[in-house]
């Protein structure tokens, strides 16, 4: 009986590890997307069972058995990563963590080794169970027949089928995705490609022709929100009280009433905001991302920080990597405030980017369990939670020489009950405001409302101003070019409503 139980437990542990790395699948199991969760669990379960049969067949030949051992070892490492994230960081895995692993060294790994004792023990237990299961199937179940041969190939065929479906049939995420029994493979593959881009951009260190015209503000802080519609913020006239604290601070802010993003997704809009690259150049001159606000801050003597609760993504991570201090933290957005407190302790000029999850789909997953939504739906409640985070940040900086620039990377279009990333004027309308600490010099403290249409690429020259630099007479925000999802630059006025 025990011989049959171990294979079943092996399958269950594999699926549990999978859910630990993708907790939203488990959360959705009890929500409106339960069918998607069931489908995902079924698909990965089928691929894993096929993987077991494939390796059982390999074990039937002494020359191919070592290949099976290697494949099982790699799968056990995949599970080890899931277990480590759960027991150490209490979160799923992401590309940012993959980059951290690739960039770590022996000394850093040894200093953290005590944290991996429990995951390490579980790794050896799972490895033993996995090999036992494969050998059990080899001896008692699997034979060289067409049926088992077909089953053994499923785990190799399905990833290719998922890729074709994702590319040619439907694509919710807007990018490439290949489901695989090694479910962390895509994270590491993306991380390696990001590193290639980072290395290319790092090689091109620009020298800025800049002029210092006055002392800058000590702490220049940029908060990049996520998927926040200004239409759902009481700061901009929304009927529901979704930004109560920010509303109270409006008299101490410059509010841009008609701000628009330069693109409809994060991977396009944030690099356009943080660097001088023009939408016309984005497809062909990716190396120009090196002309970014982090490199500028470093050159003029500002200590640079990048603190994020978001997973990494190509151009964003390339820019973030140039910060002298960078950290990806796990948890809800409120965990970013203690990191900010640490960053501002030293008496030096600092440029700090806080990249938060905000209202990133699914907004229900952006809220702590004890968060009181007060009757608001998940999206509005996520905006109110961001306002709560802003309250903590403002209180932290209230009696300092600090300026906070806040803007969302892009908005969303509402169609029926769906929040969509599409090319439309509705989904470009974003919050954009500047808040001042009490010790900011009067020459910088300009409050009120800006009524003209303002593209958030204006943030770049605005940061230059707060750093005491001479700002360019003309900048790309004046053209208001928009980079669509096909990565084509168009006039903003040509966007559909």
Short mmCIF file of N, CA, C and O in Angstrom, two decimals, residues 274-377:
data_model
loop_
_atom_site.label_atom_id
_atom_site.label_comp_id
_atom_site.label_asym_id
_atom_site.label_seq_id
_atom_site.Cartn_x
_atom_site.Cartn_y
_atom_site.Cartn_z
N UNK A 274 11.28 57.43 -17.75
CA UNK A 274 12.53 57.55 -17.00
C UNK A 274 13.76 57.82 -17.86
O UNK A 274 14.84 58.06 -17.31
N UNK A 275 13.62 57.77 -19.16
CA UNK A 275 14.79 58.01 -20.02
C UNK A 275 14.41 59.00 -21.11
O UNK A 275 13.24 59.34 -21.31
N UNK A 276 15.44 59.45 -21.84
CA UNK A 276 15.21 60.41 -22.91
C UNK A 276 14.86 59.74 -24.23
O UNK A 276 14.64 60.43 -25.23
N UNK A 277 14.79 58.41 -24.26
CA UNK A 277 14.44 57.71 -25.50
C UNK A 277 13.08 58.18 -25.99
O UNK A 277 12.14 58.36 -25.21
N UNK A 278 12.98 58.41 -27.30
CA UNK A 278 11.75 58.91 -27.91
C UNK A 278 10.91 57.73 -28.40
O UNK A 278 11.47 56.70 -28.81
N UNK A 279 9.59 57.84 -28.38
CA UNK A 279 8.76 56.74 -28.91
C UNK A 279 9.15 56.32 -30.33
O UNK A 279 9.04 55.13 -30.68
N UNK A 280 9.60 57.26 -31.15
CA UNK A 280 10.02 56.92 -32.51
C UNK A 280 11.25 56.00 -32.52
O UNK A 280 11.50 55.31 -33.50
N UNK A 281 12.02 56.01 -31.42
CA UNK A 281 13.29 55.27 -31.38
C UNK A 281 13.18 53.93 -30.67
O UNK A 281 14.13 53.13 -30.70
N UNK A 282 12.06 53.67 -30.03
CA UNK A 282 11.98 52.57 -29.08
C UNK A 282 12.27 51.21 -29.72
O UNK A 282 12.91 50.35 -29.11
N UNK A 283 11.82 50.98 -30.93
CA UNK A 283 12.01 49.69 -31.58
C UNK A 283 13.45 49.46 -32.02
O UNK A 283 13.91 48.32 -32.09
N UNK A 284 14.17 50.56 -32.30
CA UNK A 284 15.46 50.42 -32.99
C UNK A 284 16.66 50.88 -32.18
O UNK A 284 17.78 50.49 -32.48
N UNK A 285 16.46 51.69 -31.16
CA UNK A 285 17.57 52.25 -30.40
C UNK A 285 17.40 51.98 -28.90
O UNK A 285 17.45 52.88 -28.09
N UNK A 286 17.23 50.71 -28.58
CA UNK A 286 17.00 50.34 -27.19
C UNK A 286 18.18 50.73 -26.30
O UNK A 286 18.03 50.96 -25.11
N UNK A 287 19.37 50.82 -26.91
CA UNK A 287 20.56 51.19 -26.16
C UNK A 287 20.45 52.60 -25.56
O UNK A 287 21.14 52.92 -24.60
N UNK A 288 19.57 53.43 -26.14
CA UNK A 288 19.43 54.80 -25.65
C UNK A 288 18.75 54.88 -24.28
O UNK A 288 18.64 55.95 -23.70
N UNK A 289 18.29 53.71 -23.78
CA UNK A 289 17.76 53.69 -22.41
C UNK A 289 18.83 54.06 -21.39
O UNK A 289 18.53 54.37 -20.25
N UNK A 290 20.10 54.01 -21.82
CA UNK A 290 21.18 54.39 -20.89
C UNK A 290 21.11 55.87 -20.54
O UNK A 290 21.62 56.29 -19.50
N UNK A 291 20.46 56.67 -21.39
CA UNK A 291 20.26 58.09 -21.08
C UNK A 291 19.02 58.20 -20.19
O UNK A 291 17.95 58.62 -20.63
N UNK A 292 19.18 57.77 -18.95
CA UNK A 292 18.04 57.72 -18.04
C UNK A 292 18.29 58.53 -16.78
O UNK A 292 19.40 58.96 -16.50
N UNK A 293 17.24 58.70 -16.01
CA UNK A 293 17.28 59.59 -14.85
C UNK A 293 18.17 59.02 -13.73
O UNK A 293 18.73 59.78 -12.94
N UNK A 294 18.33 57.68 -13.68
CA UNK A 294 19.21 57.08 -12.67
C UNK A 294 20.67 57.43 -12.98
O UNK A 294 21.42 57.87 -12.09
N UNK A 295 21.07 57.24 -14.23
CA UNK A 295 22.45 57.59 -14.61
C UNK A 295 22.71 59.08 -14.41
O UNK A 295 23.80 59.48 -14.00
N UNK A 296 21.70 59.89 -14.70
CA UNK A 296 21.84 61.34 -14.50
C UNK A 296 22.06 61.65 -13.02
O UNK A 296 22.96 62.42 -12.66
N UNK A 297 21.25 61.04 -12.15
CA UNK A 297 21.38 61.26 -10.70
C UNK A 297 22.77 60.84 -10.21
O UNK A 297 23.41 61.55 -9.42
N UNK A 298 23.22 59.68 -10.70
CA UNK A 298 24.54 59.20 -10.29
C UNK A 298 25.64 60.18 -10.68
O UNK A 298 26.58 60.43 -9.91
N UNK A 299 25.52 60.76 -11.88
CA UNK A 299 26.57 61.63 -12.37
C UNK A 299 26.68 62.94 -11.60
O UNK A 299 27.75 63.47 -11.40
N UNK A 300 25.53 63.45 -11.14
CA UNK A 300 25.56 64.77 -10.48
C UNK A 300 25.70 64.66 -8.96
O UNK A 300 25.62 65.67 -8.26
N UNK A 301 25.90 63.43 -8.44
CA UNK A 301 26.18 63.27 -7.02
C UNK A 301 25.00 62.92 -6.14
O UNK A 301 25.12 62.98 -4.91
N UNK A 302 23.86 62.57 -6.73
CA UNK A 302 22.72 62.07 -5.95
C UNK A 302 22.90 60.57 -5.74
O UNK A 302 23.16 59.84 -6.71
N UNK A 303 22.77 60.11 -4.51
CA UNK A 303 22.80 58.68 -4.24
C UNK A 303 21.48 58.09 -4.71
O UNK A 303 20.40 58.55 -4.30
N UNK A 304 21.53 57.09 -5.58
CA UNK A 304 20.32 56.58 -6.22
C UNK A 304 19.82 55.30 -5.56
O UNK A 304 20.60 54.43 -5.19
N UNK A 305 18.49 55.19 -5.45
CA UNK A 305 17.83 54.02 -4.86
C UNK A 305 16.70 53.57 -5.78
O UNK A 305 15.98 54.40 -6.34
N UNK A 306 16.56 52.26 -5.88
CA UNK A 306 15.38 51.69 -6.56
C UNK A 306 14.80 50.65 -5.61
O UNK A 306 15.43 49.64 -5.31
N UNK A 307 13.59 50.91 -5.12
CA UNK A 307 12.92 50.00 -4.18
C UNK A 307 11.58 49.62 -4.80
O UNK A 307 10.78 50.48 -5.16
N UNK A 308 11.33 48.31 -4.93
CA UNK A 308 10.17 47.87 -5.71
C UNK A 308 9.46 46.70 -5.05
O UNK A 308 10.08 45.83 -4.46
N UNK A 309 8.13 46.70 -5.16
CA UNK A 309 7.33 45.53 -4.80
C UNK A 309 6.87 44.80 -6.05
O UNK A 309 6.09 43.86 -5.97
N UNK A 310 7.33 45.26 -7.20
CA UNK A 310 6.96 44.65 -8.47
C UNK A 310 8.05 43.73 -8.98
O UNK A 310 9.23 43.98 -8.78
N UNK A 311 7.63 42.70 -9.71
CA UNK A 311 8.60 41.85 -10.39
C UNK A 311 9.30 42.65 -11.48
O UNK A 311 8.78 43.66 -11.95
N UNK A 312 10.47 42.18 -11.84
CA UNK A 312 11.26 42.91 -12.82
C UNK A 312 10.74 42.71 -14.24
O UNK A 312 10.08 41.73 -14.55
N UNK A 313 11.05 43.64 -15.09
CA UNK A 313 10.70 43.55 -16.51
C UNK A 313 11.73 44.32 -17.31
O UNK A 313 12.19 45.37 -16.92
N UNK A 314 12.09 43.75 -18.40
CA UNK A 314 13.13 44.18 -19.33
C UNK A 314 13.69 45.59 -19.12
O UNK A 314 14.62 45.80 -18.37
N UNK A 315 13.11 46.60 -19.81
CA UNK A 315 13.69 47.94 -19.77
C UNK A 315 13.68 48.56 -18.40
O UNK A 315 14.58 49.31 -18.04
N UNK A 316 12.66 48.23 -17.60
CA UNK A 316 12.56 48.79 -16.25
C UNK A 316 13.72 48.29 -15.40
O UNK A 316 14.38 49.05 -14.69
N UNK A 317 13.96 46.98 -15.47
CA UNK A 317 15.05 46.41 -14.68
C UNK A 317 16.40 46.91 -15.16
O UNK A 317 17.32 47.10 -14.36
N UNK A 318 16.53 47.12 -16.46
CA UNK A 318 17.79 47.66 -17.00
C UNK A 318 18.10 49.01 -16.38
O UNK A 318 19.24 49.29 -15.98
N UNK A 319 17.09 49.86 -16.26
CA UNK A 319 17.28 51.17 -15.65
C UNK A 319 17.49 51.03 -14.15
O UNK A 319 18.39 51.65 -13.56
N UNK A 320 16.69 50.18 -13.50
CA UNK A 320 16.80 49.98 -12.05
C UNK A 320 18.18 49.48 -11.67
O UNK A 320 18.72 49.84 -10.62
N UNK A 321 18.77 48.62 -12.52
CA UNK A 321 20.06 48.01 -12.21
C UNK A 321 21.17 49.05 -12.08
O UNK A 321 22.22 48.77 -11.50
N UNK A 322 20.96 50.23 -12.64
CA UNK A 322 21.98 51.27 -12.59
C UNK A 322 21.95 52.05 -11.27
O UNK A 322 22.83 52.86 -11.00
N UNK A 323 20.93 51.80 -10.46
CA UNK A 323 20.87 52.43 -9.14
C UNK A 323 21.99 51.90 -8.26
O UNK A 323 22.32 50.72 -8.30
N UNK A 324 22.54 52.77 -7.44
CA UNK A 324 23.60 52.33 -6.52
C UNK A 324 23.03 51.43 -5.42
O UNK A 324 23.74 50.62 -4.85
N UNK A 325 21.76 51.63 -5.11
CA UNK A 325 21.08 50.80 -4.10
C UNK A 325 19.78 50.31 -4.72
O UNK A 325 18.96 51.11 -5.15
N UNK A 326 19.58 49.02 -4.76
CA UNK A 326 18.35 48.48 -5.34
C UNK A 326 17.84 47.31 -4.50
O UNK A 326 18.64 46.52 -3.99
N UNK A 327 16.55 47.24 -4.39
CA UNK A 327 15.96 46.19 -3.57
C UNK A 327 14.54 45.88 -4.04
O UNK A 327 13.73 46.79 -4.23
N UNK A 328 14.28 44.59 -4.24
CA UNK A 328 12.91 44.14 -4.52
C UNK A 328 12.39 43.51 -3.24
O UNK A 328 12.99 42.57 -2.71
N UNK A 329 11.29 44.04 -2.72
CA UNK A 329 10.76 43.56 -1.45
C UNK A 329 9.45 42.84 -1.68
O UNK A 329 8.69 43.16 -2.60
N UNK A 330 9.19 41.85 -0.84
CA UNK A 330 7.97 41.05 -0.95
C UNK A 330 6.92 41.53 0.03
O UNK A 330 7.24 41.99 1.12
N UNK A 331 5.68 41.40 -0.38
CA UNK A 331 4.58 41.80 0.48
C UNK A 331 3.71 42.85 -0.18
O UNK A 331 3.91 43.21 -1.34
N UNK A 332 2.71 43.32 0.56
CA UNK A 332 1.84 44.38 0.03
C UNK A 332 2.59 45.70 0.05
O UNK A 332 3.63 45.84 0.71
N UNK A 333 2.09 46.67 -0.67
CA UNK A 333 2.84 47.90 -0.92
C UNK A 333 3.28 48.63 0.35
O UNK A 333 4.26 49.38 0.33
N UNK A 334 2.60 48.41 1.45
CA UNK A 334 2.98 49.12 2.69
C UNK A 334 4.38 48.73 3.18
O UNK A 334 4.99 49.48 3.95
N UNK A 335 4.92 47.60 2.69
CA UNK A 335 6.26 47.18 3.14
C UNK A 335 7.35 48.10 2.56
O UNK A 335 8.51 48.02 2.98
N UNK A 336 6.98 48.96 1.63
CA UNK A 336 7.96 49.82 0.99
C UNK A 336 8.32 51.02 1.89
O UNK A 336 9.42 51.58 1.78
N UNK A 337 7.42 51.40 2.80
CA UNK A 337 7.66 52.57 3.66
C UNK A 337 8.84 52.38 4.61
O UNK A 337 9.67 53.30 4.74
N UNK A 338 8.98 51.23 5.29
CA UNK A 338 10.17 51.05 6.13
C UNK A 338 11.47 51.14 5.33
O UNK A 338 12.49 51.64 5.85
N UNK A 339 11.45 50.68 4.09
CA UNK A 339 12.65 50.77 3.25
C UNK A 339 12.95 52.24 2.93
O UNK A 339 14.12 52.63 2.86
N UNK A 340 11.91 53.02 2.73
CA UNK A 340 12.10 54.45 2.48
C UNK A 340 12.71 55.13 3.71
O UNK A 340 13.62 55.97 3.58
N UNK A 341 12.24 54.78 4.91
CA UNK A 341 12.78 55.36 6.14
C UNK A 341 14.28 55.10 6.26
O UNK A 341 15.05 55.97 6.66
N UNK A 342 14.69 53.89 5.92
CA UNK A 342 16.12 53.57 5.96
C UNK A 342 16.89 54.41 4.96
O UNK A 342 17.99 54.90 5.25
N UNK A 343 16.32 54.59 3.76
CA UNK A 343 17.04 55.28 2.68
C UNK A 343 17.29 56.75 2.99
O UNK A 343 18.31 57.31 2.58
N UNK A 344 16.37 57.40 3.71
CA UNK A 344 16.50 58.85 3.93
C UNK A 344 17.31 59.21 5.17
O UNK A 344 17.46 60.39 5.49
N UNK A 345 17.83 58.21 5.87
CA UNK A 345 18.50 58.49 7.14
C UNK A 345 19.80 59.28 6.97
O UNK A 345 20.14 60.09 7.82
N UNK A 346 20.52 59.06 5.90
CA UNK A 346 21.80 59.74 5.74
C UNK A 346 21.62 61.17 5.24
O UNK A 346 20.67 61.46 4.51
N UNK A 347 22.54 62.04 5.62
CA UNK A 347 22.49 63.44 5.19
C UNK A 347 23.27 63.59 3.88
O UNK A 347 24.45 63.92 3.86
N UNK A 348 22.60 63.34 2.81
CA UNK A 348 23.18 63.47 1.47
C UNK A 348 22.01 63.65 0.50
O UNK A 348 20.86 63.37 0.83
N UNK A 349 22.31 64.11 -0.69
CA UNK A 349 21.27 64.20 -1.70
C UNK A 349 20.94 62.80 -2.22
O UNK A 349 21.84 62.01 -2.53
N UNK A 350 19.65 62.52 -2.30
CA UNK A 350 19.20 61.18 -2.69
C UNK A 350 18.10 61.25 -3.75
O UNK A 350 17.22 62.12 -3.66
N UNK A 351 18.17 60.35 -4.70
CA UNK A 351 17.08 60.17 -5.65
C UNK A 351 16.54 58.76 -5.45
O UNK A 351 17.27 57.78 -5.60
N UNK A 352 15.27 58.66 -5.10
CA UNK A 352 14.67 57.38 -4.71
C UNK A 352 13.47 57.09 -5.59
O UNK A 352 12.54 57.89 -5.68
N UNK A 353 13.48 55.93 -6.25
CA UNK A 353 12.33 55.46 -7.01
C UNK A 353 11.63 54.37 -6.22
O UNK A 353 12.26 53.39 -5.81
N UNK A 354 10.34 54.53 -5.98
CA UNK A 354 9.51 53.51 -5.35
C UNK A 354 8.55 52.99 -6.41
O UNK A 354 7.69 53.72 -6.89
N UNK A 355 8.70 51.74 -6.79
CA UNK A 355 7.84 51.15 -7.81
C UNK A 355 6.88 50.18 -7.13
O UNK A 355 7.29 49.13 -6.64
N UNK A 356 5.61 50.55 -7.06
CA UNK A 356 4.64 49.78 -6.27
C UNK A 356 3.70 48.97 -7.16
O UNK A 356 3.58 49.21 -8.36
N UNK A 357 3.01 48.01 -6.53
CA UNK A 357 2.06 47.18 -7.26
C UNK A 357 0.76 47.92 -7.55
O UNK A 357 0.10 47.66 -8.56
N UNK A 358 0.36 48.83 -6.65
CA UNK A 358 -0.82 49.64 -6.89
C UNK A 358 -2.07 48.84 -7.17
O UNK A 358 -2.50 48.01 -6.37
N UNK A 359 -2.65 49.05 -8.36
CA UNK A 359 -3.90 48.39 -8.74
C UNK A 359 -3.68 47.38 -9.86
O UNK A 359 -4.56 47.12 -10.67
N UNK A 360 -2.47 46.82 -9.89
CA UNK A 360 -2.13 45.85 -10.93
C UNK A 360 -3.16 44.72 -10.94
O UNK A 360 -3.51 44.19 -9.89
N UNK A 361 -3.66 44.36 -12.13
CA UNK A 361 -4.60 43.23 -12.18
C UNK A 361 -3.97 41.95 -11.61
O UNK A 361 -2.79 41.70 -11.85
N UNK A 362 -4.63 41.21 -10.81
CA UNK A 362 -5.99 41.33 -10.31
C UNK A 362 -5.98 42.21 -9.05
O UNK A 362 -5.29 41.90 -8.09
N UNK A 363 -6.73 43.33 -9.04
CA UNK A 363 -6.67 44.25 -7.89
C UNK A 363 -7.07 43.61 -6.57
O UNK A 363 -6.64 44.08 -5.51
N UNK A 364 -7.87 42.56 -6.62
CA UNK A 364 -8.26 41.88 -5.38
C UNK A 364 -7.04 41.32 -4.65
O UNK A 364 -7.03 41.21 -3.42
N UNK A 365 -6.02 40.97 -5.42
CA UNK A 365 -4.82 40.37 -4.83
C UNK A 365 -3.86 41.41 -4.27
O UNK A 365 -2.82 41.05 -3.71
N UNK A 366 -4.18 42.70 -4.43
CA UNK A 366 -3.28 43.76 -3.96
C UNK A 366 -3.64 44.25 -2.57
O UNK A 366 -3.04 45.19 -2.06
N UNK A 367 -4.62 43.59 -1.94
CA UNK A 367 -5.13 44.06 -0.66
C UNK A 367 -4.78 43.09 0.46
O UNK A 367 -4.99 41.88 0.32
N UNK A 368 -4.27 43.60 1.59
CA UNK A 368 -4.02 42.72 2.75
C UNK A 368 -5.31 42.08 3.23
O UNK A 368 -6.41 42.63 3.01
N UNK A 369 -5.19 40.94 3.87
CA UNK A 369 -6.38 40.20 4.32
C UNK A 369 -7.23 41.01 5.29
O UNK A 369 -8.45 40.90 5.32
N UNK A 370 -6.58 41.84 6.10
CA UNK A 370 -7.31 42.61 7.11
C UNK A 370 -7.76 43.97 6.60
O UNK A 370 -8.24 44.81 7.37
N UNK A 371 -7.59 44.21 5.30
CA UNK A 371 -7.94 45.52 4.74
C UNK A 371 -9.45 45.67 4.66
O UNK A 371 -10.15 44.80 4.14
N UNK A 372 -9.96 46.79 5.17
CA UNK A 372 -11.40 47.06 5.17
C UNK A 372 -11.76 47.83 3.90
O UNK A 372 -11.44 49.00 3.76
N UNK A 373 -12.43 47.15 2.96
CA UNK A 373 -12.78 47.78 1.69
C UNK A 373 -13.96 48.74 1.81
O UNK A 373 -14.25 49.49 0.88
N UNK A 374 -14.67 48.67 2.93
CA UNK A 374 -15.78 49.60 3.21
C UNK A 374 -16.79 49.67 2.06
O UNK A 374 -17.22 50.74 1.66
N UNK A 375 -17.12 48.51 1.52
CA UNK A 375 -18.15 48.45 0.48
C UNK A 375 -17.66 48.73 -0.92
O UNK A 375 -18.45 48.65 -1.87
N UNK A 376 -16.39 49.07 -1.10
CA UNK A 376 -15.86 49.35 -2.43
C UNK A 376 -15.53 48.04 -3.15
O UNK A 376 -15.21 47.04 -2.51
N UNK A 377 -15.60 48.06 -4.48
CA UNK A 377 -15.16 46.88 -5.22
C UNK A 377 -13.64 46.80 -5.15
O UNK A 377 -12.96 47.71 -4.64
#
